[in-house]
Amino acid sequence: MTTTSSWSRALTQISPYTFASIGIAISIGVSVLGAAWGIYITGSSLIGAAIKAPRITSKNLISVIFCEAVAIYGVIVAIILQTKLESVPSSQIYEPESLRAGYAIFASGIIVGFANLVCGLCVGIIGSSCALSDAQNSSLFVKILVIEIFGSALGLFGVIVSIIMSSQATWPAKSG
Amino acid sequence: MAGVIHKFLFASIAMWITPIVILYGFNHHIFPGSSELSSSSVTLISGFLAVISVNVVIVLYIVLAMKEPTNPQHQPDPSFLAAAKASINQPMSSASNSEDAVIREKTD
């Protein structure tokens, strides 16, 4: 073992389990952050606009459901990623296969977390203006719902790529 | 209004339970035919089925919510309306009493 220290040595000596666990934490933590942000933006506008136009509440809860779906995508990916964590013996922990699996889980978590963060924010702001314009003129609701469907597709892209990324995270087989 | 909240709660709970049941079923080999799949295809299939199920629940909720009958006019609350009408009638009688009292004072 040489005693030279450099950033590349420091980074490659971090256990892949660290990266994997951080990926799982980011996948659910940041997704729920985005969903909560979206729900409070749309919820406060919805309740305020429903003072003068109570008929909007039944249809505009769709915006809240879209934001909640964003949180559920984070939960799905977190459950999938935690089934991918396997123990390897400590002799194989820095094998290329192990590093690849650890980094794949980390990337998968980041992908879904940040895609859901911005998707939740987007759907929240659109949902808030949807509630306000529906209160004024109910023919505008369906048009703004179309924009909201496009917005929630962003979270869907993140989940799909993250699931594909995590499916090939295989740890080296225990070979004694 | 109660029907709205019931539908919303039911859709929310279904949106949570369905993907978790699907993931659990595939990972613990409860579904028939899921034990002979490789680990990567279990992940792919269970993940995509879970995401599709969430979207199916969303579409069902949208269909249910759009079918609600909407009242075109704002319906005022009937008890509030009754109390408002009662308060209008009361000062009219007390105002006419005070007018009579003023007229009586002037003629006296």
Coordinates of C-alpha atoms in Angstrom, one line a residue:
Chain A
M1 CA 0.0 0.0 0.0
T2 CA 1.5 3.3 -1.0
T3 CA 1.1 6.3 1.2
T4 CA 0.4 8.9 -1.5
S5 CA -2.9 10.5 -1.1
S6 CA -4.9 12.2 -3.8
W7 CA -8.6 13.0 -4.4
S8 CA -9.0 10.1 -6.8
R9 CA -7.7 7.7 -4.1
A10 CA -10.0 9.2 -1.6
L11 CA -13.0 8.9 -3.9
T12 CA -12.3 5.4 -4.9
Q13 CA -11.8 4.3 -1.3
I14 CA -15.3 5.3 -0.3
S15 CA -17.3 2.1 0.2
P16 CA -19.9 1.5 -2.5
Y17 CA -22.4 1.0 0.3
T18 CA -22.1 4.6 1.2
F19 CA -23.0 5.7 -2.3
A20 CA -25.9 3.2 -2.4
S21 CA -27.4 4.3 0.9
I22 CA -27.1 8.0 0.0
G23 CA -28.8 7.2 -3.3
I24 CA -31.7 5.5 -1.5
A25 CA -32.0 8.4 0.9
I26 CA -32.0 11.0 -1.9
S27 CA -34.6 9.0 -3.9
I28 CA -37.3 9.3 -1.2
G29 CA -36.2 12.4 0.6
V30 CA -35.9 14.8 -2.4
S31 CA -39.0 13.3 -4.1
V32 CA -41.1 14.0 -1.0
L33 CA -39.6 17.5 -0.9
G34 CA -40.9 18.1 -4.4
A35 CA -44.3 16.6 -3.7
A36 CA -44.8 18.6 -0.5
W37 CA -43.7 21.8 -2.2
G38 CA -46.3 21.2 -4.9
I39 CA -49.1 20.3 -2.6
Y40 CA -48.7 23.3 -0.4
I41 CA -48.6 25.7 -3.3
T42 CA -51.7 24.2 -4.9
G43 CA -53.5 23.5 -1.7
S44 CA -53.3 27.1 -0.4
S45 CA -54.5 28.5 -3.7
L46 CA -57.3 25.9 -3.9
I47 CA -58.6 26.7 -0.4
G48 CA -58.4 30.4 -1.0
A49 CA -60.2 30.3 -4.3
A50 CA -62.9 28.0 -2.9
I51 CA -64.2 30.8 -0.6
K52 CA -66.0 32.5 -3.4
A53 CA -66.4 29.5 -5.7
P54 CA -66.9 26.3 -3.7
R55 CA -67.7 24.3 -6.8
I56 CA -64.0 24.1 -7.8
T57 CA -62.9 21.8 -5.0
S58 CA -64.0 18.5 -6.4
K59 CA -62.2 18.8 -9.7
N60 CA -59.1 20.6 -8.6
L61 CA -58.1 17.9 -6.1
I62 CA -56.8 16.3 -9.3
S63 CA -53.8 18.6 -9.0
V64 CA -53.1 17.3 -5.5
I65 CA -53.3 13.7 -6.7
F66 CA -50.7 14.5 -9.4
C67 CA -48.3 15.9 -6.8
E68 CA -48.9 12.9 -4.5
A69 CA -48.1 10.5 -7.4
V70 CA -44.6 12.2 -7.5
A71 CA -44.0 11.2 -3.9
I72 CA -45.2 7.6 -4.7
Y73 CA -42.7 7.3 -7.5
G74 CA -40.0 8.1 -5.0
V75 CA -41.3 5.4 -2.6
I76 CA -41.4 2.8 -5.4
V77 CA -37.8 3.5 -6.4
A78 CA -36.6 3.4 -2.8
I79 CA -38.3 0.0 -2.2
I80 CA -36.7 -1.3 -5.5
L81 CA -33.3 0.0 -4.6
Q82 CA -33.3 -1.4 -1.1
T83 CA -34.0 -4.9 -2.5
K84 CA -30.9 -4.4 -4.7
L85 CA -28.5 -3.9 -1.7
E86 CA -26.7 -7.2 -1.0
S87 CA -23.8 -7.9 1.3
V88 CA -20.5 -8.9 -0.3
P89 CA -17.6 -10.2 1.6
S90 CA -15.1 -7.5 2.5
S91 CA -12.5 -8.9 0.2
Q92 CA -14.7 -8.1 -2.8
I93 CA -15.9 -4.7 -1.7
Y94 CA -13.7 -2.8 -4.1
E95 CA -14.1 -5.1 -7.0
P96 CA -15.2 -3.2 -10.2
E97 CA -18.5 -5.1 -10.1
S98 CA -19.2 -3.9 -6.6
L99 CA -18.3 -0.3 -7.4
R100 CA -20.5 -0.5 -10.5
A101 CA -23.4 -1.7 -8.4
G102 CA -22.9 0.9 -5.7
Y103 CA -22.7 3.8 -8.3
A104 CA -25.7 2.5 -10.2
I105 CA -27.8 2.6 -7.1
F106 CA -26.5 6.1 -6.2
A107 CA -27.3 7.4 -9.7
S108 CA -30.7 5.8 -9.8
G109 CA -31.6 7.5 -6.5
I110 CA -30.4 10.9 -7.7
I111 CA -32.2 10.6 -11.1
V112 CA -35.6 10.0 -9.5
G113 CA -35.1 12.4 -6.6
F114 CA -34.3 15.5 -8.7
A115 CA -36.7 14.7 -11.5
N116 CA -39.5 14.4 -9.0
L117 CA -38.4 17.6 -7.2
V118 CA -38.9 19.7 -10.2
C119 CA -42.0 17.8 -11.4
G120 CA -43.7 18.4 -8.1
L121 CA -42.8 22.0 -8.1
C122 CA -44.1 22.4 -11.7
V123 CA -47.4 20.6 -11.1
G124 CA -47.9 22.6 -7.9
I125 CA -47.6 26.0 -9.6
I126 CA -49.8 24.9 -12.6
G127 CA -52.4 23.5 -10.2
S128 CA -52.5 26.7 -8.2
S129 CA -53.2 28.8 -11.3
C130 CA -55.7 26.1 -12.5
A131 CA -57.7 26.5 -9.3
L132 CA -57.7 30.3 -9.6
S133 CA -58.7 30.3 -13.3
D134 CA -61.3 27.6 -12.8
A135 CA -62.9 29.8 -10.1
Q136 CA -63.2 32.6 -12.5
N137 CA -64.2 30.7 -15.7
S138 CA -64.9 27.0 -15.6
S139 CA -64.3 26.3 -19.2
L140 CA -60.5 26.9 -18.7
F141 CA -60.1 23.9 -16.4
V142 CA -59.7 21.2 -19.0
K143 CA -57.2 23.2 -21.0
I144 CA -55.0 23.8 -18.0
L145 CA -55.3 20.1 -17.0
V146 CA -53.6 19.2 -20.3
I147 CA -50.6 21.4 -19.4
E148 CA -50.6 19.7 -16.0
I149 CA -50.5 16.2 -17.6
F150 CA -47.4 17.3 -19.6
G151 CA -45.8 18.5 -16.3
S152 CA -46.4 15.2 -14.5
A153 CA -44.8 13.3 -17.4
L154 CA -41.5 14.8 -16.3
G155 CA -41.6 12.7 -13.1
L156 CA -42.5 9.7 -15.1
F157 CA -39.4 10.0 -17.2
G158 CA -37.3 10.1 -14.1
V159 CA -38.9 7.0 -12.7
I160 CA -38.5 5.0 -15.9
V161 CA -34.8 5.8 -16.3
S162 CA -34.1 5.2 -12.7
I163 CA -35.8 1.7 -12.8
I164 CA -33.8 0.7 -15.9
M165 CA -30.6 2.0 -14.3
S166 CA -31.2 0.0 -11.1
S167 CA -32.1 -3.2 -12.8
Q168 CA -28.5 -3.8 -13.9
A169 CA -27.0 -3.2 -10.4
T170 CA -25.6 -6.7 -9.6
W171 CA -23.1 -7.3 -6.9
P172 CA -20.3 -9.8 -7.5
A173 CA -21.3 -13.4 -6.5
K174 CA -19.8 -14.6 -3.3
S175 CA -17.0 -16.8 -4.4
G176 CA -15.4 -17.6 -1.1
Chain B
M1 CA -68.9 17.7 -0.2
A2 CA -68.6 14.5 1.8
G3 CA -68.6 12.5 -1.4
V4 CA -65.7 14.5 -2.7
I5 CA -63.6 13.8 0.3
H6 CA -64.5 10.1 0.3
K7 CA -63.4 9.7 -3.4
F8 CA -60.2 11.6 -2.7
L9 CA -59.3 9.5 0.3
F10 CA -60.1 6.3 -1.5
A11 CA -58.0 7.3 -4.5
S12 CA -55.1 8.3 -2.3
I13 CA -55.1 5.1 -0.3
A14 CA -55.4 3.0 -3.5
M15 CA -52.5 5.0 -5.0
W16 CA -50.2 4.0 -2.1
I17 CA -51.3 0.4 -1.6
T18 CA -51.4 -0.9 -5.2
P19 CA -47.7 -0.3 -6.2
I20 CA -46.4 -1.6 -2.8
V21 CA -48.5 -4.7 -3.1
I22 CA -47.2 -5.3 -6.6
L23 CA -43.5 -4.8 -5.5
Y24 CA -44.0 -7.0 -2.5
G25 CA -45.6 -9.7 -4.6
F26 CA -42.8 -9.8 -7.1
N27 CA -40.0 -9.7 -4.6
H28 CA -41.4 -12.4 -2.4
H29 CA -42.6 -14.6 -5.4
I30 CA -46.3 -14.5 -4.5
F31 CA -47.4 -14.0 -8.1
P32 CA -47.4 -17.1 -10.2
G33 CA -44.5 -17.3 -12.5
S34 CA -42.4 -14.7 -10.8
S35 CA -39.9 -17.2 -9.3
E36 CA -38.2 -18.1 -12.5
L37 CA -37.4 -14.6 -13.6
S38 CA -33.9 -13.2 -13.2
S39 CA -33.2 -10.5 -10.7
S40 CA -32.9 -7.7 -13.3
S41 CA -36.2 -8.6 -15.0
V42 CA -38.0 -8.9 -11.7
T43 CA -36.9 -5.3 -11.0
L44 CA -37.9 -4.1 -14.5
I45 CA -41.3 -5.8 -14.6
S46 CA -42.3 -5.0 -11.0
G47 CA -41.1 -1.4 -11.3
F48 CA -43.0 -0.8 -14.6
L49 CA -46.1 -2.5 -13.3
A50 CA -46.1 -0.5 -10.2
V51 CA -45.7 2.8 -12.1
I52 CA -48.5 1.8 -14.5
S53 CA -50.8 0.9 -11.6
V54 CA -50.3 4.4 -10.1
N55 CA -51.2 6.0 -13.4
V56 CA -54.3 3.8 -13.8
V57 CA -55.5 4.9 -10.4
I58 CA -54.9 8.6 -11.3
V59 CA -56.9 8.2 -14.6
L60 CA -59.7 6.5 -12.7
Y61 CA -59.8 9.4 -10.2
I62 CA -59.9 11.9 -13.0
V63 CA -62.8 10.1 -14.7
L64 CA -64.7 10.0 -11.3
A65 CA -64.0 13.7 -10.6
M66 CA -65.0 15.0 -14.0
K67 CA -68.4 13.2 -13.7
E68 CA -69.4 15.3 -10.6
P69 CA -72.4 17.5 -11.3
T70 CA -71.4 21.1 -11.0
N71 CA -73.7 23.7 -9.7
P72 CA -73.5 26.7 -12.1
Q73 CA -74.8 29.2 -9.5
H74 CA -73.3 29.7 -6.2
Q75 CA -75.8 28.3 -3.7
P76 CA -75.8 30.3 -0.5
D77 CA -76.0 28.3 2.8
P78 CA -79.7 28.0 3.7
S79 CA -79.3 28.5 7.5
F80 CA -77.1 31.6 6.9
L81 CA -79.8 32.9 4.6
A82 CA -82.6 32.3 7.1
A83 CA -80.6 34.1 9.9
A84 CA -79.9 37.0 7.5
K85 CA -83.6 37.4 6.7
A86 CA -84.5 37.3 10.3
S87 CA -82.1 40.0 11.2
I88 CA -83.4 42.2 8.4
N89 CA -87.0 41.9 9.7
Q90 CA -86.1 42.8 13.3
P91 CA -84.6 46.3 13.0
M92 CA -87.5 47.3 10.7
S93 CA -89.9 46.8 13.6
S94 CA -87.7 48.6 16.1
A95 CA -87.1 51.4 13.5
S96 CA -90.8 51.9 13.1
N97 CA -91.2 51.9 16.9
S98 CA -88.7 54.6 17.3
E99 CA -90.3 56.7 14.5
D100 CA -93.7 56.4 16.2
A101 CA -92.0 57.5 19.5
V102 CA -90.5 60.6 17.7
I103 CA -93.9 61.5 16.2
R104 CA -95.6 61.0 19.5
E105 CA -93.1 63.4 21.2
K106 CA -93.7 66.0 18.5
T107 CA -97.4 65.9 18.9
D108 CA -97.2 66.0 22.7

